[in-house]
Amino acid sequence: MAEFSGKKALVIGGSRGIGAAIVKRLAKEGASVRFTWAGSRTKAEDLARQTGAEAIQADATDRSEMLSVTRNAGPTDIFVFNAGICIAGDPLTLNPDDVDRMIDINIRAAYHCTVEAARSMPDGGRIILIGSTNANRVPFKGLAAYSMTKSALQSMVRGLARDFGDRHITVNVIQPGPTDTDMNPANGPQADLMHSVMAIKEHGSADDVAAYVSFLASNAARGITGAMQTIDGGFSA
Ligand code: NDP
């Protein structure tokens, strides 16, 4: 029997990149998957067709929309918050509205959706947020605001792990390093710079992050909670 047969999963931000790999992996392992998309309608529809998952449009900057999507999904065994944006640049010239939008998606939506999912989550459920290795290490200019949003997830999971531990719900953050997606292409202009601080000097793949999600969602990981799971090719070593 597939590991997640009979389990319901909700992936916030599943249309592309790491989120799409997570949707594919959980569906392949037997979960009944719902995922949200914001701008990528065609990609979301294709992914839904390929995997049998249900695609729902929801913008993470709209709190009431996100809460109702999470609530309407009903009791969810595996909840993954992956949606995120990275706005980098000189803090003296970055548009403050862009920074606030990043905070809205990367922190506010992550917190509110996670708490909403936990309300009806069955005992033994799994909450997994996608953070970043930049929560541990910021070796380059221009990443203060983005890294700050990902550091916030560290204390979020530490605290929520305590709040939901009596129900055997685990809460963890996976912190990828450079991973080949639209956000950070392996052949992008910053790739060599990123590789220069890594032990394994190449981008990771979205499938590797999805495999980590699958492990954390499995029964074998029932004792792992309130923890940072870093998968970054030694970026933060
Ligand atoms: P992509 O840019 O490839 O995909 C981003 C995903 O987030 C898409 O599914 C997108 O949906 C969704 N999203 C963006 N804005 C919104 C919004 N307003 N509301 C709802 N969903 C939204 O990024 P990655 O796959 O690379 O990144 C996924 C996560 O991993 C992010 O949290 C990112 O910070 C993190 N990460 C990525 C790294 C990398 O090197 N790639 C490294 C470390 C962390 P849509 O297209 O439908 O709008």
GROMACS .gro file of C-alpha atoms and ligand atoms in nm:
model
  285
    1MET     CA    1   0.000   0.000   0.000
    2ALA     CA    2   0.130   0.348  -0.081
    3GLU     CA    3   0.262   0.538   0.223
    4PHE     CA    4  -0.008   0.807   0.211
    5SER     CA    5  -0.305   0.608   0.093
    6GLY     CA    6  -0.618   0.741   0.266
    7LYS     CA    7  -0.441   1.063   0.370
    8LYS     CA    8  -0.548   1.412   0.264
    9ALA     CA    9  -0.285   1.669   0.177
   10LEU     CA   10  -0.304   2.043   0.112
   11VAL     CA   11  -0.013   2.225  -0.053
   12ILE     CA   12  -0.027   2.605  -0.050
   13GLY     CA   13   0.156   2.728  -0.361
   14GLY     CA   14   0.173   2.409  -0.567
   15SER     CA   15   0.161   2.524  -0.927
   16ARG     CA   16   0.533   2.544  -1.007
   17GLY     CA   17   0.883   2.459  -0.889
   18ILE     CA   18   0.924   2.301  -0.547
   19GLY     CA   19   0.549   2.310  -0.475
   20ALA     CA   20   0.465   2.121  -0.795
   21ALA     CA   21   0.727   1.856  -0.712
   22ILE     CA   22   0.566   1.815  -0.368
   23VAL     CA   23   0.219   1.778  -0.521
   24LYS     CA   24   0.349   1.510  -0.761
   25ARG     CA   25   0.533   1.321  -0.489
   26LEU     CA   26   0.244   1.313  -0.239
   27ALA     CA   27  -0.005   1.215  -0.512
   28LYS     CA   28   0.228   0.940  -0.636
   29GLU     CA   29   0.246   0.804  -0.283
   30GLY     CA   30  -0.130   0.775  -0.263
   31ALA     CA   31  -0.243   1.096  -0.090
   32SER     CA   32  -0.552   1.280  -0.202
   33VAL     CA   33  -0.398   1.620  -0.280
   34ARG     CA   34  -0.534   1.972  -0.311
   35PHE     CA   35  -0.308   2.259  -0.399
   36THR     CA   36  -0.339   2.632  -0.450
   37TRP     CA   37  -0.211   2.852  -0.729
   38ALA     CA   38  -0.215   3.228  -0.769
   39GLY     CA   39  -0.094   3.332  -1.116
   40SER     CA   40  -0.001   3.012  -1.300
   41ARG     CA   41  -0.338   2.885  -1.424
   42THR     CA   42  -0.211   2.673  -1.714
   43LYS     CA   43   0.062   2.507  -1.507
   44ALA     CA   44  -0.185   2.439  -1.227
   45GLU     CA   45  -0.442   2.288  -1.464
   46ASP     CA   46  -0.179   2.068  -1.630
   47LEU     CA   47  -0.052   1.950  -1.293
   48ALA     CA   48  -0.404   1.870  -1.176
   49ARG     CA   49  -0.464   1.666  -1.491
   50GLN     CA   50  -0.133   1.479  -1.454
   51THR     CA   51  -0.172   1.394  -1.086
   52GLY     CA   52  -0.545   1.384  -1.016
   53ALA     CA   53  -0.491   1.658  -0.757
   54GLU     CA   54  -0.744   1.939  -0.718
   55ALA     CA   55  -0.623   2.290  -0.805
   56ILE     CA   56  -0.771   2.593  -0.627
   57GLN     CA   57  -0.694   2.956  -0.706
   58ALA     CA   58  -0.603   3.162  -0.400
   59ASP     CA   59  -0.373   3.458  -0.348
   60ALA     CA   60  -0.163   3.437  -0.035
   61THR     CA   61  -0.186   3.814   0.014
   62ASP     CA   62  -0.562   3.778   0.078
   63ARG     CA   63  -0.599   3.647   0.431
   64SER     CA   64  -0.970   3.573   0.425
   65GLU     CA   65  -0.939   3.389   0.091
   66MET     CA   66  -0.651   3.179   0.227
   67LEU     CA   67  -0.837   3.099   0.547
   68SER     CA   68  -1.147   2.988   0.362
   69VAL     CA   69  -0.949   2.770   0.118
   70THR     CA   70  -0.773   2.605   0.411
   71ARG     CA   71  -1.098   2.560   0.606
   72ASN     CA   72  -1.288   2.431   0.303
   73ALA     CA   73  -1.024   2.164   0.243
   74GLY     CA   74  -1.159   1.998   0.559
   75PRO     CA   75  -0.944   1.792   0.796
   76THR     CA   76  -0.600   1.762   0.637
   77ASP     CA   77  -0.342   1.503   0.742
   78ILE     CA   78  -0.047   1.666   0.563
   79PHE     CA   79  -0.030   2.044   0.533
   80VAL     CA   80   0.253   2.206   0.336
   81PHE     CA   81   0.304   2.580   0.310
   82ASN     CA   82   0.537   2.636   0.014
   83ALA     CA   83   0.421   2.963  -0.145
   84GLY     CA   84   0.690   3.225  -0.137
   85ILE     CA   85   0.851   3.510  -0.324
   86CYS     CA   86   1.206   3.643  -0.310
   87ILE     CA   87   1.259   4.015  -0.357
   88ALA     CA   88   1.627   4.097  -0.329
   89GLY     CA   89   1.815   4.423  -0.363
   90ASP     CA   90   1.972   4.719  -0.189
   91PRO     CA   91   1.756   4.784   0.120
   92LEU     CA   92   1.800   5.158   0.066
   93THR     CA   93   1.625   5.145  -0.269
   94LEU     CA   94   1.390   4.844  -0.244
   95ASN     CA   95   1.026   4.941  -0.282
   96PRO     CA   96   0.871   4.916   0.068
   97ASP     CA   97   0.545   4.786  -0.083
   98ASP     CA   98   0.736   4.496  -0.241
   99VAL     CA   99   0.897   4.417   0.093
  100ASP     CA  100   0.556   4.422   0.263
  101ARG     CA  101   0.413   4.193  -0.006
  102MET     CA  102   0.693   3.946   0.065
  103ILE     CA  103   0.619   3.963   0.438
  104ASP     CA  104   0.248   3.909   0.364
  105ILE     CA  105   0.312   3.594   0.161
  106ASN     CA  106   0.616   3.445   0.331
  107ILE     CA  107   0.521   3.512   0.695
  108ARG     CA  108   0.161   3.625   0.745
  109ALA     CA  109  -0.002   3.375   0.511
  110ALA     CA  110   0.228   3.099   0.637
  111TYR     CA  111   0.124   3.160   0.997
  112HIS     CA  112  -0.250   3.208   0.946
  113CYS     CA  113  -0.295   2.914   0.706
  114THR     CA  114  -0.092   2.684   0.928
  115VAL     CA  115  -0.297   2.766   1.235
  116GLU     CA  116  -0.620   2.727   1.038
  117ALA     CA  117  -0.509   2.386   0.906
  118ALA     CA  118  -0.420   2.274   1.258
  119ARG     CA  119  -0.774   2.345   1.387
  120SER     CA  120  -0.920   2.041   1.217
  121MET     CA  121  -0.604   1.836   1.161
  122PRO     CA  122  -0.638   1.479   1.289
  123ASP     CA  123  -0.402   1.363   1.565
  124GLY     CA  124  -0.069   1.257   1.418
  125GLY     CA  125  -0.090   1.511   1.136
  126ARG     CA  126   0.204   1.677   0.969
  127ILE     CA  127   0.276   2.047   0.915
  128ILE     CA  128   0.571   2.132   0.690
  129LEU     CA  129   0.675   2.483   0.590
  130ILE     CA  130   0.926   2.562   0.318
  131GLY     CA  131   1.179   2.809   0.453
  132SER     CA  132   1.530   2.876   0.325
  133THR     CA  133   1.891   2.816   0.415
  134ASN     CA  134   1.911   3.198   0.420
  135ALA     CA  135   1.746   3.178   0.762
  136ASN     CA  136   2.080   3.035   0.880
  137ARG     CA  137   2.329   3.218   0.664
  138VAL     CA  138   2.322   3.536   0.454
  139PRO     CA  139   2.654   3.548   0.270
  140PHE     CA  140   2.550   3.801   0.005
  141LYS     CA  141   2.417   4.157  -0.006
  142GLY     CA  142   2.055   4.231  -0.081
  143LEU     CA  143   1.892   3.942   0.102
  144ALA     CA  144   1.812   4.092   0.444
  145ALA     CA  145   1.435   4.117   0.402
  146TYR     CA  146   1.393   3.778   0.232
  147SER     CA  147   1.612   3.607   0.492
  148MET     CA  148   1.417   3.775   0.771
  149THR     CA  149   1.093   3.625   0.638
  150LYS     CA  150   1.245   3.278   0.639
  151SER     CA  151   1.395   3.318   0.989
  152ALA     CA  152   1.046   3.392   1.115
  153LEU     CA  153   0.944   3.039   1.016
  154GLN     CA  154   1.205   2.895   1.254
  155SER     CA  155   1.044   3.036   1.567
  156MET     CA  156   0.701   2.968   1.418
  157VAL     CA  157   0.767   2.595   1.397
  158ARG     CA  158   0.939   2.582   1.734
  159GLY     CA  159   0.636   2.740   1.899
  160LEU     CA  160   0.366   2.555   1.706
  161ALA     CA  161   0.541   2.223   1.769
  162ARG     CA  162   0.485   2.291   2.141
  163ASP     CA  163   0.126   2.405   2.084
  164PHE     CA  164   0.023   2.094   1.887
  165GLY     CA  165   0.255   1.831   2.034
  166ASP     CA  166  -0.014   1.688   2.263
  167ARG     CA  167  -0.201   1.589   1.946
  168HIS     CA  168   0.112   1.423   1.801
  169ILE     CA  169   0.110   1.678   1.520
  170THR     CA  170   0.465   1.751   1.404
  171VAL     CA  171   0.566   2.097   1.277
  172ASN     CA  172   0.889   2.143   1.083
  173VAL     CA  173   1.054   2.376   0.836
  174ILE     CA  174   1.252   2.250   0.538
  175GLN     CA  175   1.526   2.495   0.442
  176PRO     CA  176   1.642   2.444   0.085
  177GLY     CA  177   1.957   2.592  -0.056
  178PRO     CA  178   1.980   2.699  -0.421
  179THR     CA  179   1.724   2.484  -0.600
  180ASP     CA  180   1.667   2.484  -0.975
  181THR     CA  181   1.329   2.654  -1.031
  182ASP     CA  182   1.193   2.968  -1.196
  183MET     CA  183   1.290   3.157  -0.880
  184ASN     CA  184   1.653   3.045  -0.895
  185PRO     CA  185   1.754   2.880  -1.224
  186ALA     CA  186   2.065   2.660  -1.215
  187ASN     CA  187   2.199   2.856  -1.514
  188GLY     CA  188   2.104   3.199  -1.377
  189PRO     CA  189   2.346   3.494  -1.343
  190GLN     CA  190   2.397   3.439  -0.966
  191ALA     CA  191   2.456   3.062  -0.988
  192ASP     CA  192   2.840   3.071  -0.976
  193LEU     CA  193   2.835   3.309  -0.679
  194MET     CA  194   2.599   3.080  -0.488
  195HIS     CA  195   2.803   2.770  -0.574
  196SER     CA  196   3.116   2.944  -0.443
  197VAL     CA  197   2.988   2.914  -0.083
  198MET     CA  198   2.855   2.559  -0.115
  199ALA     CA  199   3.031   2.232  -0.030
  200ILE     CA  200   2.854   2.059  -0.321
  201LYS     CA  201   2.876   2.322  -0.591
  202GLU     CA  202   2.551   2.271  -0.777
  203HIS     CA  203   2.184   2.357  -0.748
  204GLY     CA  204   1.959   2.104  -0.579
  205SER     CA  205   1.644   1.976  -0.743
  206ALA     CA  206   1.282   2.036  -0.647
  207ASP     CA  207   1.236   1.657  -0.640
  208ASP     CA  208   1.495   1.628  -0.361
  209VAL     CA  209   1.298   1.878  -0.151
  210ALA     CA  210   0.979   1.684  -0.225
  211ALA     CA  211   1.147   1.363  -0.109
  212TYR     CA  212   1.229   1.535   0.221
  213VAL     CA  213   0.865   1.642   0.257
  214SER     CA  214   0.760   1.283   0.196
  215PHE     CA  215   0.996   1.159   0.467
  216LEU     CA  216   0.875   1.416   0.721
  217ALA     CA  217   0.516   1.323   0.643
  218SER     CA  218   0.588   0.952   0.691
  219ASN     CA  219   0.537   0.752   1.007
  220ALA     CA  220   0.915   0.711   1.044
  221ALA     CA  221   0.944   1.087   1.115
  222ARG     CA  222   0.685   1.091   1.396
  223GLY     CA  223   0.946   1.205   1.651
  224ILE     CA  224   1.083   1.495   1.448
  225THR     CA  225   0.922   1.826   1.541
  226GLY     CA  226   1.003   2.191   1.600
  227ALA     CA  227   1.312   2.140   1.387
  228MET     CA  228   1.494   2.297   1.093
  229GLN     CA  229   1.556   2.051   0.812
  230THR     CA  230   1.827   2.200   0.594
  231ILE     CA  231   1.893   2.061   0.246
  232ASP     CA  232   2.140   2.305   0.094
  233GLY     CA  233   2.450   2.132  -0.045
  234GLY     CA  234   2.648   2.273   0.246
  235PHE     CA  235   2.555   2.638   0.179
  236SER     CA  236   2.528   2.700   0.554
  237ALA     CA  237   2.809   2.465   0.663
  238NDP     P1  238   0.881   2.951  -0.778
  238NDP     O1  239   0.891   3.097  -0.803
  238NDP     O2  240   0.928   2.857  -0.882
  238NDP     O3  241   0.731   2.912  -0.734
  238NDP     C1  242   0.668   2.989  -0.634
  238NDP     C2  243   0.536   2.928  -0.596
  238NDP     O4  244   0.474   3.015  -0.500
  238NDP     C3  245   0.442   2.914  -0.714
  238NDP     O5  246   0.365   2.797  -0.701
  238NDP     C4  247   0.354   3.038  -0.700
  238NDP     O6  248   0.222   3.023  -0.751
  238NDP     C5  249   0.346   3.053  -0.549
  238NDP     N1  250   0.312   3.191  -0.516
  238NDP     C6  251   0.383   3.302  -0.547
  238NDP     N2  252   0.315   3.411  -0.510
  238NDP     C7  253   0.198   3.367  -0.455
  238NDP     C8  254   0.086   3.431  -0.398
  238NDP     N3  255   0.076   3.565  -0.391
  238NDP     N4  256  -0.013   3.354  -0.351
  238NDP     C9  257  -0.006   3.221  -0.358
  238NDP     N5  258   0.096   3.153  -0.412
  238NDP    C10  259   0.197   3.227  -0.460
  238NDP     O7  260   0.965   2.927  -0.644
  238NDP     P2  261   1.033   2.796  -0.581
  238NDP     O8  262   0.961   2.675  -0.620
  238NDP     O9  263   1.178   2.807  -0.607
  238NDP    O10  264   1.013   2.829  -0.426
  238NDP    C11  265   0.920   2.761  -0.344
  238NDP    C12  266   0.953   2.792  -0.199
  238NDP    O11  267   1.087   2.751  -0.172
  238NDP    C13  268   0.946   2.941  -0.166
  238NDP    O12  269   0.892   2.958  -0.038
  238NDP    C14  270   1.093   2.983  -0.168
  238NDP    O13  271   1.117   3.095  -0.087
  238NDP    C15  272   1.160   2.858  -0.116
  238NDP     N6  273   1.301   2.846  -0.151
  238NDP    C16  274   1.343   2.835  -0.282
  238NDP    C17  275   1.477   2.825  -0.311
  238NDP    C18  276   1.528   2.815  -0.450
  238NDP    O14  277   1.653   2.823  -0.468
  238NDP     N7  278   1.445   2.792  -0.552
  238NDP    C19  279   1.579   2.825  -0.204
  238NDP    C20  280   1.524   2.834  -0.071
  238NDP    C21  281   1.391   2.844  -0.047
  238NDP     P3  282   0.177   3.091  -0.893
  238NDP    O15  283   0.286   3.066  -0.992
  238NDP    O16  284   0.050   3.018  -0.926
  238NDP    O17  285   0.156   3.236  -0.866
   0.00000   0.00000   0.00000
